[in-house]
mmCIF file of C-alpha atoms and ligand atoms in Angstrom:
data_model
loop_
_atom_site.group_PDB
_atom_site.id
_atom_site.type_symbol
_atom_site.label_atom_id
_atom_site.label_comp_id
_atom_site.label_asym_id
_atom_site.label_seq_id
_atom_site.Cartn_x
_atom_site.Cartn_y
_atom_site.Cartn_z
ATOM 1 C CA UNK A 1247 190.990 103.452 84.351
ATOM 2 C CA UNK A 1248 189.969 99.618 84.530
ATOM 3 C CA UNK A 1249 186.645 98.962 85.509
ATOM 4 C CA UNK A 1250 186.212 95.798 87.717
ATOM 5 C CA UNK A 1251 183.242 93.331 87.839
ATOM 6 C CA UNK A 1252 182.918 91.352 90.586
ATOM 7 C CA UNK A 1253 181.287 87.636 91.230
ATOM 8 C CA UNK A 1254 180.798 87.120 94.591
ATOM 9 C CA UNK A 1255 180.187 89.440 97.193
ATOM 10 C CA UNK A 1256 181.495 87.606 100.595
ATOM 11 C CA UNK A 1257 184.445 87.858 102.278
ATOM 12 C CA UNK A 1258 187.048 87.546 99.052
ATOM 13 C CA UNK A 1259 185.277 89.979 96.924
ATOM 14 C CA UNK A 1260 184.560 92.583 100.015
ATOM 15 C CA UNK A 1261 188.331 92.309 100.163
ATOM 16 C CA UNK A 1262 189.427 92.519 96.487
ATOM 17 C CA UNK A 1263 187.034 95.529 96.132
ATOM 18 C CA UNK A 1264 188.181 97.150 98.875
ATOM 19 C CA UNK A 1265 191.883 97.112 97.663
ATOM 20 C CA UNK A 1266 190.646 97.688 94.014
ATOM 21 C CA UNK A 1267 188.787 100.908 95.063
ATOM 22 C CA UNK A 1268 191.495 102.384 96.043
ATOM 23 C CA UNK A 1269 193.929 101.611 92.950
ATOM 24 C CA UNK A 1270 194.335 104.753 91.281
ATOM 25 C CA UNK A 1271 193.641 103.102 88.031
ATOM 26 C CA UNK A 1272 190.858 100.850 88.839
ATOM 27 C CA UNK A 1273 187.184 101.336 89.872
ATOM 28 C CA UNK A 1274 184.547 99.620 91.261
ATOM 29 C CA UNK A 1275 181.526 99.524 88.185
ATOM 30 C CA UNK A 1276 179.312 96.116 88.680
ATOM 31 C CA UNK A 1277 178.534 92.927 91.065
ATOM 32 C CA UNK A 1278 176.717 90.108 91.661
ATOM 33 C CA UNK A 1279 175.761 87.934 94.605
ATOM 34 C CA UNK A 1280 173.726 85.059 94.594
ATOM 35 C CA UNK A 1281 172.494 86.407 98.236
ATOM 36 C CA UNK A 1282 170.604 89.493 98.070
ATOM 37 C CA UNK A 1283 171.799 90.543 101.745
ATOM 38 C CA UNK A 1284 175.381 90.292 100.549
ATOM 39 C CA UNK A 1285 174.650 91.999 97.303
ATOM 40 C CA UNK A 1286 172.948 94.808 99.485
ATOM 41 C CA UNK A 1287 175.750 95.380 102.059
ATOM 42 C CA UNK A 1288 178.198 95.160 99.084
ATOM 43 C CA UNK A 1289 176.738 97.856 97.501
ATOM 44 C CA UNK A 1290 176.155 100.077 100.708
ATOM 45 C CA UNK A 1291 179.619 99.923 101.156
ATOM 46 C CA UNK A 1292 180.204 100.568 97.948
ATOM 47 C CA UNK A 1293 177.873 102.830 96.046
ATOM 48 C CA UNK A 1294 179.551 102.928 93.292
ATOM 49 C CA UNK A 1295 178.767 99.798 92.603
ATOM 50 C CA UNK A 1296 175.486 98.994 90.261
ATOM 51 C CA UNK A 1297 174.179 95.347 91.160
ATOM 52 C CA UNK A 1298 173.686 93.070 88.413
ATOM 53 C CA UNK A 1299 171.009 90.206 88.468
ATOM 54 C CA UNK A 1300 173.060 87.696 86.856
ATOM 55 C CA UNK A 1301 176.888 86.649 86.147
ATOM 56 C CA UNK A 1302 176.533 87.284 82.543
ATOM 57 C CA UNK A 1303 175.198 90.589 83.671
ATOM 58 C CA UNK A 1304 178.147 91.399 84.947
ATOM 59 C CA UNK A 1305 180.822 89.932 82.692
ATOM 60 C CA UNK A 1306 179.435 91.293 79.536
ATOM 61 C CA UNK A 1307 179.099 95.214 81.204
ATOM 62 C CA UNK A 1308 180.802 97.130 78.208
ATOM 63 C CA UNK A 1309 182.270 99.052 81.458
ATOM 64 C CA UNK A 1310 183.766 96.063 83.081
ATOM 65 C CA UNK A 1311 187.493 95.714 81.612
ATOM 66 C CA UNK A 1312 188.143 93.411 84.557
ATOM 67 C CA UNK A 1313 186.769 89.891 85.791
ATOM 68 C CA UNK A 1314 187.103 88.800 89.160
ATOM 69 C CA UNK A 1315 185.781 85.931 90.969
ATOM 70 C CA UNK A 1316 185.000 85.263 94.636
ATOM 71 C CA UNK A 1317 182.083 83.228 94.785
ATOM 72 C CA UNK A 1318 182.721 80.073 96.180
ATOM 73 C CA UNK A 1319 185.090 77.022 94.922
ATOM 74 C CA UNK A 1320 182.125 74.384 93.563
ATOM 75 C CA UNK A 1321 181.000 77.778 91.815
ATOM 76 C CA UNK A 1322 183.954 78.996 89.985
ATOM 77 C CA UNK A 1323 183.556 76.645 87.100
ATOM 78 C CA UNK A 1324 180.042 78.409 86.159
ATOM 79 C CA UNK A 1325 181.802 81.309 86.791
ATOM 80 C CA UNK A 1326 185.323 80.884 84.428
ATOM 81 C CA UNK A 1327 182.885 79.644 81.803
ATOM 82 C CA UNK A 1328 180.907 83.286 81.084
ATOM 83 C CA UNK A 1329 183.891 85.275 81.936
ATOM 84 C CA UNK A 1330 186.286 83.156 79.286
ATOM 85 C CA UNK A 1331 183.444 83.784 76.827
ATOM 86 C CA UNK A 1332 183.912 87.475 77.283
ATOM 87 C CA UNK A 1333 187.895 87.995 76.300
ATOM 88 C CA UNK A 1334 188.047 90.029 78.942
ATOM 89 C CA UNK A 1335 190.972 89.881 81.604
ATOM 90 C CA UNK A 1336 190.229 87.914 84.668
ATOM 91 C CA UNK A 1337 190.670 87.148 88.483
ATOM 92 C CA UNK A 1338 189.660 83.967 90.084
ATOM 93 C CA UNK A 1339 190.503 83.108 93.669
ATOM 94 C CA UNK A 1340 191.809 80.161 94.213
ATOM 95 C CA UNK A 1341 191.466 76.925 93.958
ATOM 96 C CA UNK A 1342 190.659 76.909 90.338
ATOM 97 C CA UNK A 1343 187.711 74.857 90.779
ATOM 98 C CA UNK A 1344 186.649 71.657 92.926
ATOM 99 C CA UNK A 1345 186.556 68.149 90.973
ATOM 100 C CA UNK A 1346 188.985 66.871 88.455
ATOM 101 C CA UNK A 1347 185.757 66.749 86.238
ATOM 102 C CA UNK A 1348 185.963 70.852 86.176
ATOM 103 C CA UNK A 1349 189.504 70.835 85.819
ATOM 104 C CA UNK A 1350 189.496 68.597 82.452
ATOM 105 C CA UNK A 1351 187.429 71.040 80.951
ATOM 106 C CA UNK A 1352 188.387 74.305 82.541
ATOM 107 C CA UNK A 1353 192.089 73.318 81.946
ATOM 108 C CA UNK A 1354 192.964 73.896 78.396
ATOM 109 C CA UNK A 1355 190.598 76.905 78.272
ATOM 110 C CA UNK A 1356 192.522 78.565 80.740
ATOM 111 C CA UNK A 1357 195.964 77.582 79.426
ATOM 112 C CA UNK A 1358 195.249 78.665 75.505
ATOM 113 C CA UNK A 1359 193.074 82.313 77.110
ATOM 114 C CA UNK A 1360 193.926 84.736 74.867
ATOM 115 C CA UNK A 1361 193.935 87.511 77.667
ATOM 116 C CA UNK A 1362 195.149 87.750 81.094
ATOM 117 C CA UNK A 1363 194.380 85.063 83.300
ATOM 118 C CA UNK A 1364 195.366 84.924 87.140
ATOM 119 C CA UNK A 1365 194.401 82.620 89.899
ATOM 120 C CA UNK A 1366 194.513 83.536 93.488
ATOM 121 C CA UNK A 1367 197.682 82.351 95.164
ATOM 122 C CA UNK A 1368 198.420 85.446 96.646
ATOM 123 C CA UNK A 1369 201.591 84.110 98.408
ATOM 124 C CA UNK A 1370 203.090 84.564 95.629
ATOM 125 C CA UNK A 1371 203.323 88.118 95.809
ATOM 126 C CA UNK A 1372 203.890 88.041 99.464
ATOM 127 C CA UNK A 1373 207.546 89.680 99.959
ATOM 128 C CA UNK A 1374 208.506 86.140 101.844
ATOM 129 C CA UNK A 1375 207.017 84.264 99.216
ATOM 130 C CA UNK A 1376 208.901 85.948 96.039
ATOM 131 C CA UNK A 1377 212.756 86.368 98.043
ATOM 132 C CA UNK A 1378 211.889 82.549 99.283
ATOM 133 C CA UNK A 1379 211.459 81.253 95.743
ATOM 134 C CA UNK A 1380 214.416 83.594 94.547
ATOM 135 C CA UNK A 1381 217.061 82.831 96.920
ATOM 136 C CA UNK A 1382 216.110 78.684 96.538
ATOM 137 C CA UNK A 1383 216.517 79.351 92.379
ATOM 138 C CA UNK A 1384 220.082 81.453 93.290
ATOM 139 C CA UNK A 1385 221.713 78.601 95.349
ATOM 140 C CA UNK A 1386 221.278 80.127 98.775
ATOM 141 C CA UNK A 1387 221.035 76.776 100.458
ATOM 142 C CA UNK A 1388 222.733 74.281 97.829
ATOM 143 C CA UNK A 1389 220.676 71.871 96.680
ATOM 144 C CA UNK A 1390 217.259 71.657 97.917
ATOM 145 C CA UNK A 1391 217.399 68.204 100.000
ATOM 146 C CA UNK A 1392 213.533 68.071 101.829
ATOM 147 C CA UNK A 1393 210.485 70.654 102.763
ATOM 148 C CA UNK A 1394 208.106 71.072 105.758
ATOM 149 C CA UNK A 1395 205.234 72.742 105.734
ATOM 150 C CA UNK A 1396 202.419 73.299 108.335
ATOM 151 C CA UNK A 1397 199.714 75.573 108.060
ATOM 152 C CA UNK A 1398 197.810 74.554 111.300
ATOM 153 C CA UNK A 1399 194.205 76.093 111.979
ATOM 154 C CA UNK A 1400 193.597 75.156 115.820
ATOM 155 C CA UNK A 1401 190.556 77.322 116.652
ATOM 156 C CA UNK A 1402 188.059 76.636 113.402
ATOM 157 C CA UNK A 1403 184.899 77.542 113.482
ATOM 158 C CA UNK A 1404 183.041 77.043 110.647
ATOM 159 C CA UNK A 1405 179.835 75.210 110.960
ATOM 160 C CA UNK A 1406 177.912 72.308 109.765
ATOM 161 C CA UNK A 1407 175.372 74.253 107.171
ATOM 162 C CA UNK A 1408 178.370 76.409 106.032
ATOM 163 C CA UNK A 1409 179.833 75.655 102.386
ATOM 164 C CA UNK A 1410 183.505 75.762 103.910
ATOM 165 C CA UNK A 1411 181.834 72.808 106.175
ATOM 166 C CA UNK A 1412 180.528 71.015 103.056
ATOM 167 C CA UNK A 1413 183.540 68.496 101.618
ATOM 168 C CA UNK A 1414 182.239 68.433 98.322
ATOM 169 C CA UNK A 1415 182.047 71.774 98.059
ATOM 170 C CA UNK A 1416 185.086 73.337 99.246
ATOM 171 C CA UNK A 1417 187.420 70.689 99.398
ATOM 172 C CA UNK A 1418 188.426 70.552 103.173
ATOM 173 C CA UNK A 1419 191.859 72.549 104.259
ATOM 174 C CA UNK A 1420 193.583 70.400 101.431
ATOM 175 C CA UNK A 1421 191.334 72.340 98.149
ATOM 176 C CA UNK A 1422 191.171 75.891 100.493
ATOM 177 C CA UNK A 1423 193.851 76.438 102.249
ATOM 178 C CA UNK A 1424 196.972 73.725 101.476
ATOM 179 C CA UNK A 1425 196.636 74.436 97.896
ATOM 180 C CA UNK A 1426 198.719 77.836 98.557
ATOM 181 C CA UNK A 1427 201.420 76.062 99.799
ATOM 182 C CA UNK A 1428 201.288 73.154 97.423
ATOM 183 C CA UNK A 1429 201.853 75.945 94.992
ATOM 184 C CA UNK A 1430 204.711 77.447 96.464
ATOM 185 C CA UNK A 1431 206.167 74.067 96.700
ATOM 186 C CA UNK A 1432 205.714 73.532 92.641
ATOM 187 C CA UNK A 1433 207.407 76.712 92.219
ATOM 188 C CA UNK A 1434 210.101 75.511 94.338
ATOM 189 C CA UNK A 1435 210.627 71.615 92.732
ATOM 190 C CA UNK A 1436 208.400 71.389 90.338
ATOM 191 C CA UNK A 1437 204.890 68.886 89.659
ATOM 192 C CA UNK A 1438 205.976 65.980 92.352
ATOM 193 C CA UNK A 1439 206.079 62.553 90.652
ATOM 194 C CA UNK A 1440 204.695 60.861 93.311
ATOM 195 C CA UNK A 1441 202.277 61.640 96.566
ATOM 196 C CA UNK A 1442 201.141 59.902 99.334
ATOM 197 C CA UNK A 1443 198.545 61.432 101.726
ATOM 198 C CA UNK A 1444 196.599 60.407 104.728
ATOM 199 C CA UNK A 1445 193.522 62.321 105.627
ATOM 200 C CA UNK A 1446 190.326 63.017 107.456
ATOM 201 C CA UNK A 1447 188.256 64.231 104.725
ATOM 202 C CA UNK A 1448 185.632 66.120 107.317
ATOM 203 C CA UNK A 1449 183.857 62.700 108.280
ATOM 204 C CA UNK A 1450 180.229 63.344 108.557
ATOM 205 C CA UNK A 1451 178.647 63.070 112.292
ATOM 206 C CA UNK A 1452 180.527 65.073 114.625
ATOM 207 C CA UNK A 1453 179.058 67.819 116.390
ATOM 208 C CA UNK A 1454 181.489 70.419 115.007
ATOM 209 C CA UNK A 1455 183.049 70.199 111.281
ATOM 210 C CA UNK A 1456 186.869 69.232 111.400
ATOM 211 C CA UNK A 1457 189.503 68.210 108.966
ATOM 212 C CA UNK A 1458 193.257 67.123 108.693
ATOM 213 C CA UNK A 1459 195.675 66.010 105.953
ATOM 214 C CA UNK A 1460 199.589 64.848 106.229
ATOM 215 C CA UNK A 1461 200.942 64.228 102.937
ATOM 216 C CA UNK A 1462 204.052 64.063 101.333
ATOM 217 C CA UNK A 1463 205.340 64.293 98.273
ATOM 218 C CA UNK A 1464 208.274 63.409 96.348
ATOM 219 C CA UNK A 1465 210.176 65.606 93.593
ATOM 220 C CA UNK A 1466 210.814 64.760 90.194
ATOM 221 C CA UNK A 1467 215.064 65.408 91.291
ATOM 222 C CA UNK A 1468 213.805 63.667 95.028
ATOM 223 C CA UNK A 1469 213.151 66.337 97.075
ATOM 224 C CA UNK A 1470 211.012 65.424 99.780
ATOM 225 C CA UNK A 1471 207.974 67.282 100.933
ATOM 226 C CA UNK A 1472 206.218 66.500 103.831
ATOM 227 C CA UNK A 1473 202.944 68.861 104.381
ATOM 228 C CA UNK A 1474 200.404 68.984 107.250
ATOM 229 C CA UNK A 1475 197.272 71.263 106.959
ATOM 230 C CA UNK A 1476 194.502 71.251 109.001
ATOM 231 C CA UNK A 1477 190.859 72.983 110.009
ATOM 232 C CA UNK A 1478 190.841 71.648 114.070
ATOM 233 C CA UNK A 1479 188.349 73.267 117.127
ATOM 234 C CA UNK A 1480 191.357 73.240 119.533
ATOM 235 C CA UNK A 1481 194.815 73.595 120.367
ATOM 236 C CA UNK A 1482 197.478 76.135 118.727
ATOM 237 C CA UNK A 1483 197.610 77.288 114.756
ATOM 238 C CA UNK A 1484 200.725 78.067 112.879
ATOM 239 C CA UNK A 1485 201.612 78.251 109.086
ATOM 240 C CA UNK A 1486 205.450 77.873 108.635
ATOM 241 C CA UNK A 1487 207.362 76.302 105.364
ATOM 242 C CA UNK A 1488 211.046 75.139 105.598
ATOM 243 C CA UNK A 1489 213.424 74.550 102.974
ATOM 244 C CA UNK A 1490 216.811 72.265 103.783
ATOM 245 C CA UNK A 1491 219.820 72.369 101.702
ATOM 246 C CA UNK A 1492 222.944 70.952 101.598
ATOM 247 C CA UNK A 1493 224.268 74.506 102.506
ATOM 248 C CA UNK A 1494 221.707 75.693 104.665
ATOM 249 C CA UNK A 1495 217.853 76.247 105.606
ATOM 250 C CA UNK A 1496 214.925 79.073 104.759
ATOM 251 C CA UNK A 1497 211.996 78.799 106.759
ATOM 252 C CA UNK A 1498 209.434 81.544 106.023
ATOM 253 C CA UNK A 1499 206.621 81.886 108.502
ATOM 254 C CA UNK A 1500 204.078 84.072 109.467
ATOM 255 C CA UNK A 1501 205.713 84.983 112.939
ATOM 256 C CA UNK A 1502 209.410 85.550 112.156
ATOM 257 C CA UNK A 1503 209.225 86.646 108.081
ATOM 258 C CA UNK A 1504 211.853 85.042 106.120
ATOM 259 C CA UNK A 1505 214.954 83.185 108.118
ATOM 260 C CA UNK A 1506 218.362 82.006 106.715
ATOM 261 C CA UNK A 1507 219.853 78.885 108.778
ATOM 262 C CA UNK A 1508 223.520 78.157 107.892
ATOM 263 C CA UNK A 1509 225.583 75.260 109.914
ATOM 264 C CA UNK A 1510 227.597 77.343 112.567
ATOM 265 C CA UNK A 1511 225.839 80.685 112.071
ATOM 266 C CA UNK A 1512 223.673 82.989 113.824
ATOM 267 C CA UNK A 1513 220.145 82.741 112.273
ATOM 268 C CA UNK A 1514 220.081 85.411 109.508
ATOM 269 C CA UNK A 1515 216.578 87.616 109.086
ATOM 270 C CA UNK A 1516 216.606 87.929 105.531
ATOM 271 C CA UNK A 1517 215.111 91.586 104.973
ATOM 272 C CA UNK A 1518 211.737 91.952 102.611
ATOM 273 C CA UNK A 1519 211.174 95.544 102.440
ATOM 274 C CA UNK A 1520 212.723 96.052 99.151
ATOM 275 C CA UNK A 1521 211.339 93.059 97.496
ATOM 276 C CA UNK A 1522 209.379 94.242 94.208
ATOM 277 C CA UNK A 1523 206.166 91.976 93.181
ATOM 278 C CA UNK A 1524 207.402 91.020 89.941
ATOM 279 C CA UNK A 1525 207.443 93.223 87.300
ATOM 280 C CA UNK A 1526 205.837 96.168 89.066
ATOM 281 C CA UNK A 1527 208.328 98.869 89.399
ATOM 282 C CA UNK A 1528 206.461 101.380 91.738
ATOM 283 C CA UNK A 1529 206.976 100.184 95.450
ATOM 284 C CA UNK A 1530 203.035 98.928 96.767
ATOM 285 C CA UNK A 1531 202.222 99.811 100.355
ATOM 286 C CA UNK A 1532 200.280 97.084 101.531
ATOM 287 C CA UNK A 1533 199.580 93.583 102.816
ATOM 288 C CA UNK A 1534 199.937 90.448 99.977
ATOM 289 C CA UNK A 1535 196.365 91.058 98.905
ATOM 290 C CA UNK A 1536 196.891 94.562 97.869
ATOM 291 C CA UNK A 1537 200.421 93.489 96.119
ATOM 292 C CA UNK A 1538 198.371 91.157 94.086
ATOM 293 C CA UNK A 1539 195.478 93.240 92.822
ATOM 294 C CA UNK A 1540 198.484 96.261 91.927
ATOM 295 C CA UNK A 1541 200.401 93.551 89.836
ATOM 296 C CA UNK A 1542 197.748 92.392 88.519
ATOM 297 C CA UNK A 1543 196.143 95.683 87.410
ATOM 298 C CA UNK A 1544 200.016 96.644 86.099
ATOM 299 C CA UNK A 1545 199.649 93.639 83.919
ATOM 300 C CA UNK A 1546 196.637 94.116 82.460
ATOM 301 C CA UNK A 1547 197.789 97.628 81.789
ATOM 302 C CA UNK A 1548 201.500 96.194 80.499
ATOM 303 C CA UNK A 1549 200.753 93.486 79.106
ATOM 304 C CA UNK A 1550 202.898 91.316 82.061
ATOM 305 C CA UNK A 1551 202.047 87.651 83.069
ATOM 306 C CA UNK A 1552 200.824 87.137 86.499
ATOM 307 C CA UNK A 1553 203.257 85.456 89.389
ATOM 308 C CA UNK A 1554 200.116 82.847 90.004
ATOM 309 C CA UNK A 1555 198.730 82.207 86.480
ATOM 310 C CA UNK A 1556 196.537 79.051 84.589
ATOM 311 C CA UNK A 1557 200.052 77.084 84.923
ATOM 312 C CA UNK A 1558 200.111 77.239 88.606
ATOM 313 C CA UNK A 1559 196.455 76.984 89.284
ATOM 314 C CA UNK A 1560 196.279 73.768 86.831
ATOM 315 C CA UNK A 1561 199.610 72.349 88.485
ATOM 316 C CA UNK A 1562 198.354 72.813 92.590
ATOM 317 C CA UNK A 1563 194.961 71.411 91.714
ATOM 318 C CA UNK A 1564 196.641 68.442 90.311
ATOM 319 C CA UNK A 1565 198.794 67.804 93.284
ATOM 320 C CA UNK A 1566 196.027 68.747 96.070
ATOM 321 C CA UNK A 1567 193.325 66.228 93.692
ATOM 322 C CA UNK A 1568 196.063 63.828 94.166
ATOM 323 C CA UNK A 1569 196.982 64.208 97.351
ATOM 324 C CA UNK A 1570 192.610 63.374 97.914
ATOM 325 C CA UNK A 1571 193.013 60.353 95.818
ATOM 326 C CA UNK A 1572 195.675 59.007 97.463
ATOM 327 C CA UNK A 1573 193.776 59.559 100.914
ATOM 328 C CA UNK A 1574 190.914 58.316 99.735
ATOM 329 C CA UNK A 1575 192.437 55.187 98.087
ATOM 330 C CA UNK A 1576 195.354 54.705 100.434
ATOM 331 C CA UNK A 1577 197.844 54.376 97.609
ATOM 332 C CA UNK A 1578 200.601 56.471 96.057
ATOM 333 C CA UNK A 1579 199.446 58.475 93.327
ATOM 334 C CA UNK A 1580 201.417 58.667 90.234
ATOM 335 C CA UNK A 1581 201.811 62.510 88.625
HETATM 336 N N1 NAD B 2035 193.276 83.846 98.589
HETATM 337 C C1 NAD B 2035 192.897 83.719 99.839
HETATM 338 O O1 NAD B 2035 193.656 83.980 100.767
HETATM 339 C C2 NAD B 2035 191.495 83.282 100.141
HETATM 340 C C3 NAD B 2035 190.970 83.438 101.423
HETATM 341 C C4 NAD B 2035 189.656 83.043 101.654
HETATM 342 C C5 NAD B 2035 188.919 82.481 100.618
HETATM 343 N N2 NAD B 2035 189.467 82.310 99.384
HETATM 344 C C6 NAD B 2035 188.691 81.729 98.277
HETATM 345 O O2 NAD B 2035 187.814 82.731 97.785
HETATM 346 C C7 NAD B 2035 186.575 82.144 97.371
HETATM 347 C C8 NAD B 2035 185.449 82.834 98.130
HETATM 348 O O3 NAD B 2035 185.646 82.660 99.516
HETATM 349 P P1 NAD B 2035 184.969 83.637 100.586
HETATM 350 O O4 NAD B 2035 185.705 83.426 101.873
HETATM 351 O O5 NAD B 2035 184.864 85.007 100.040
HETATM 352 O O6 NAD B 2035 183.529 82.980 100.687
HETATM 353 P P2 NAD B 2035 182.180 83.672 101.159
HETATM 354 O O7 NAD B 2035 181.223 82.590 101.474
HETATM 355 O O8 NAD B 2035 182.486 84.704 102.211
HETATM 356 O O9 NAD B 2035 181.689 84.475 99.863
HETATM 357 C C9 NAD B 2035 181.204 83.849 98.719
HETATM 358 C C10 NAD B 2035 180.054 84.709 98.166
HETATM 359 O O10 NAD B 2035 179.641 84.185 96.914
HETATM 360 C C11 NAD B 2035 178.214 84.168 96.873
HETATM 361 N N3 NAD B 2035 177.799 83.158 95.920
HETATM 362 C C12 NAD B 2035 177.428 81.847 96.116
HETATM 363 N N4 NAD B 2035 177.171 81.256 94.941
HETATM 364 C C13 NAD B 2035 177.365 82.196 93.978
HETATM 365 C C14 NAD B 2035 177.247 82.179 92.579
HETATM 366 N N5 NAD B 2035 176.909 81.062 91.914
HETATM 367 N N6 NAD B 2035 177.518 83.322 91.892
HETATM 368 C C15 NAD B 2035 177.852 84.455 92.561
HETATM 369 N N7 NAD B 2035 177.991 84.523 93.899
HETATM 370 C C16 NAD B 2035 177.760 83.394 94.590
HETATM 371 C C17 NAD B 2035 177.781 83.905 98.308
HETATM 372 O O11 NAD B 2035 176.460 84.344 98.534
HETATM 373 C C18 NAD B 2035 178.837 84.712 99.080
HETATM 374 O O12 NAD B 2035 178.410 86.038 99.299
HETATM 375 C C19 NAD B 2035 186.696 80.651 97.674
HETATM 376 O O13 NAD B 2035 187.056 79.959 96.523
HETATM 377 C C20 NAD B 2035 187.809 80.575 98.703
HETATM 378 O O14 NAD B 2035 188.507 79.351 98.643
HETATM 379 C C21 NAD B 2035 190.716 82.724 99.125
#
């Protein structure tokens, strides 16, 4: 039985703990919450749960077997740093951390971690996600020629006050939420070489926080990515990725699943029942969050690598920090 410590007791870490209590091999032991409200309705929900009064508390539990951590992004650094200095195996949502400051140091630490070390991305061990990246790697639609990708919020509404709202702290839609689909898209082709990116940065002023980025990227073997990602008060959402071959198309979305396009063909619903989240062999019941926690609890147990590990959470915060630095300078940026 691995017992789990948690940093963070918001939205991320109500939901990690929820799927985590129910893991047959995995229970609940210790938390902590900046917020003494949070910590209290965290641990009313789940008694189990003792409340620590610090992170260190928490990480150095002899109990605690497992680190994960859902505080928010301009707090993971603080975070990585007592958990790392623990051994122990550990969970931090992504992105890795906010500035490229954190990232220099945080970096190699991560990379050379002697124990397990996974970073959010759970589309990775969405069903969609995994067959996507498989069938691309098989040949499925030749060779990958170009990539869309829009993950459109239309109805935000996060306010000013809020650390989502706050740039420098989250990162806009391009840190929080683009940086899952920047990842998929470095599992796909690879660290781009080069990336050019217009955005709005969440200007300070308006009545109502907002933000937007369009960027593309290109591919080490030219594969061109174009990505749009935004945090809007009106009009429609969508999150949708598209792959074009020389043979054909996959688009994976969050309406239709996984879809084949071939020239001349009925579109093809590529089925995602059977699809096992990477080395687990028992079949998981559940959404991708649930898939996650049970392959990552399997690989603590096992001894297996994550699917989203220091590589990939090092490699998307590179691309989204450069994708920022080319908005903010109006210039390509060199990888
Ligand atoms: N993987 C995903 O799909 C996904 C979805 C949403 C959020 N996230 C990420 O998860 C992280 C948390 O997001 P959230 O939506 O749960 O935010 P949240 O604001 O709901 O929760 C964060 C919690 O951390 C607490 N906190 C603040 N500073 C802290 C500190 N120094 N130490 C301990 N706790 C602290 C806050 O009081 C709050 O309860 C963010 O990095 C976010 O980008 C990932």
């Amino acid at each position: 039985m691995i017992g789990v410590g948690i940093i963070g007791t918001g939205r991320m870490g109500n939901a990690h703990a929820g799927n985590l209590s129910k893991h047959p091999r995995a229970r609940l032991v210790t938390a902590y919450d900046v917020n003494p409200t949070q910590m209290d309705a965290f641990v009313k929900k789940f008694p189990e749960v003792k409340p620590a009064a610090t992170v260190e508390e928490v990480v150095n539990n002899p109990e605690v077997g497992f680190i994960v951590i859902t505080s928010p992004t301009y707090c993971h650094a603080e975070g990585l740093r007592a958990a790392m200095a623990t051994g122990k195996p550990i969970f931090c949502e992504k992105p890795l951390c906010r500035t490229a400051e954190e990232l220099k140091e945080i970096a190699p630490l991560i990379s050379s971690y002697s124990n397990l070390f996974a970073v959010g991305f759970v589309r990775r061990y969405s069903a969609g996600g995994i067959k996507l990246l498989e069938l691309v790697k098989a040949g499925k639609i030749g060779k990958p020629i170009c990539c869309s990708i829009d993950c459109l919020v239309g109805g935000w509404k996060r306010e000013w006050g809020d650390w989502f709202a706050d740039y420098g702290k989250s990162g806009g839609c391009t840190l929080d939420m683009l940086a899952h689909h920047i990842d998929l898209a470095n599992g796909l082709f690879g660290v781009p070489a080069s990336i050019y990116a217009r955005a709005i940065m969440m200007p300070q002023g308006p009545e109502k926080p907002y933000d937007y980025i369009s960027a593309t990227t290109t591919s080490k073997d030219g594969v061109i990515c174009n990505m749009e990602c935004s945090w809007l008060r009106s009009g429609p959402s969508d999150n949708f990725m598209v792959v074009y071959g020389e043979k054909g198309a996959l688009k994976k979305s969050d309406a239709h699943g996984l879809q084949f396009f071939a020239p001349g063909q009925p579109v093809e619903d590529i089925p995602l029942d059977d699809v096992k989240v990477g080395e687990l062999e028992e079949k998981v019941e559940g959404d991708m969050y649930v898939r996650e926690m049970a392959a990552i609890i399997d690989g603590i147990e096992n001894g297996h690598a994550p699917l989203a590990g220091a590589k990939q959470a090092i490699e998307a915060m590179k691309v989204a920090l450069g994708m920022l630095e080319s908005a903010e300078k109006g210039k390509v940026v060199l990888l």
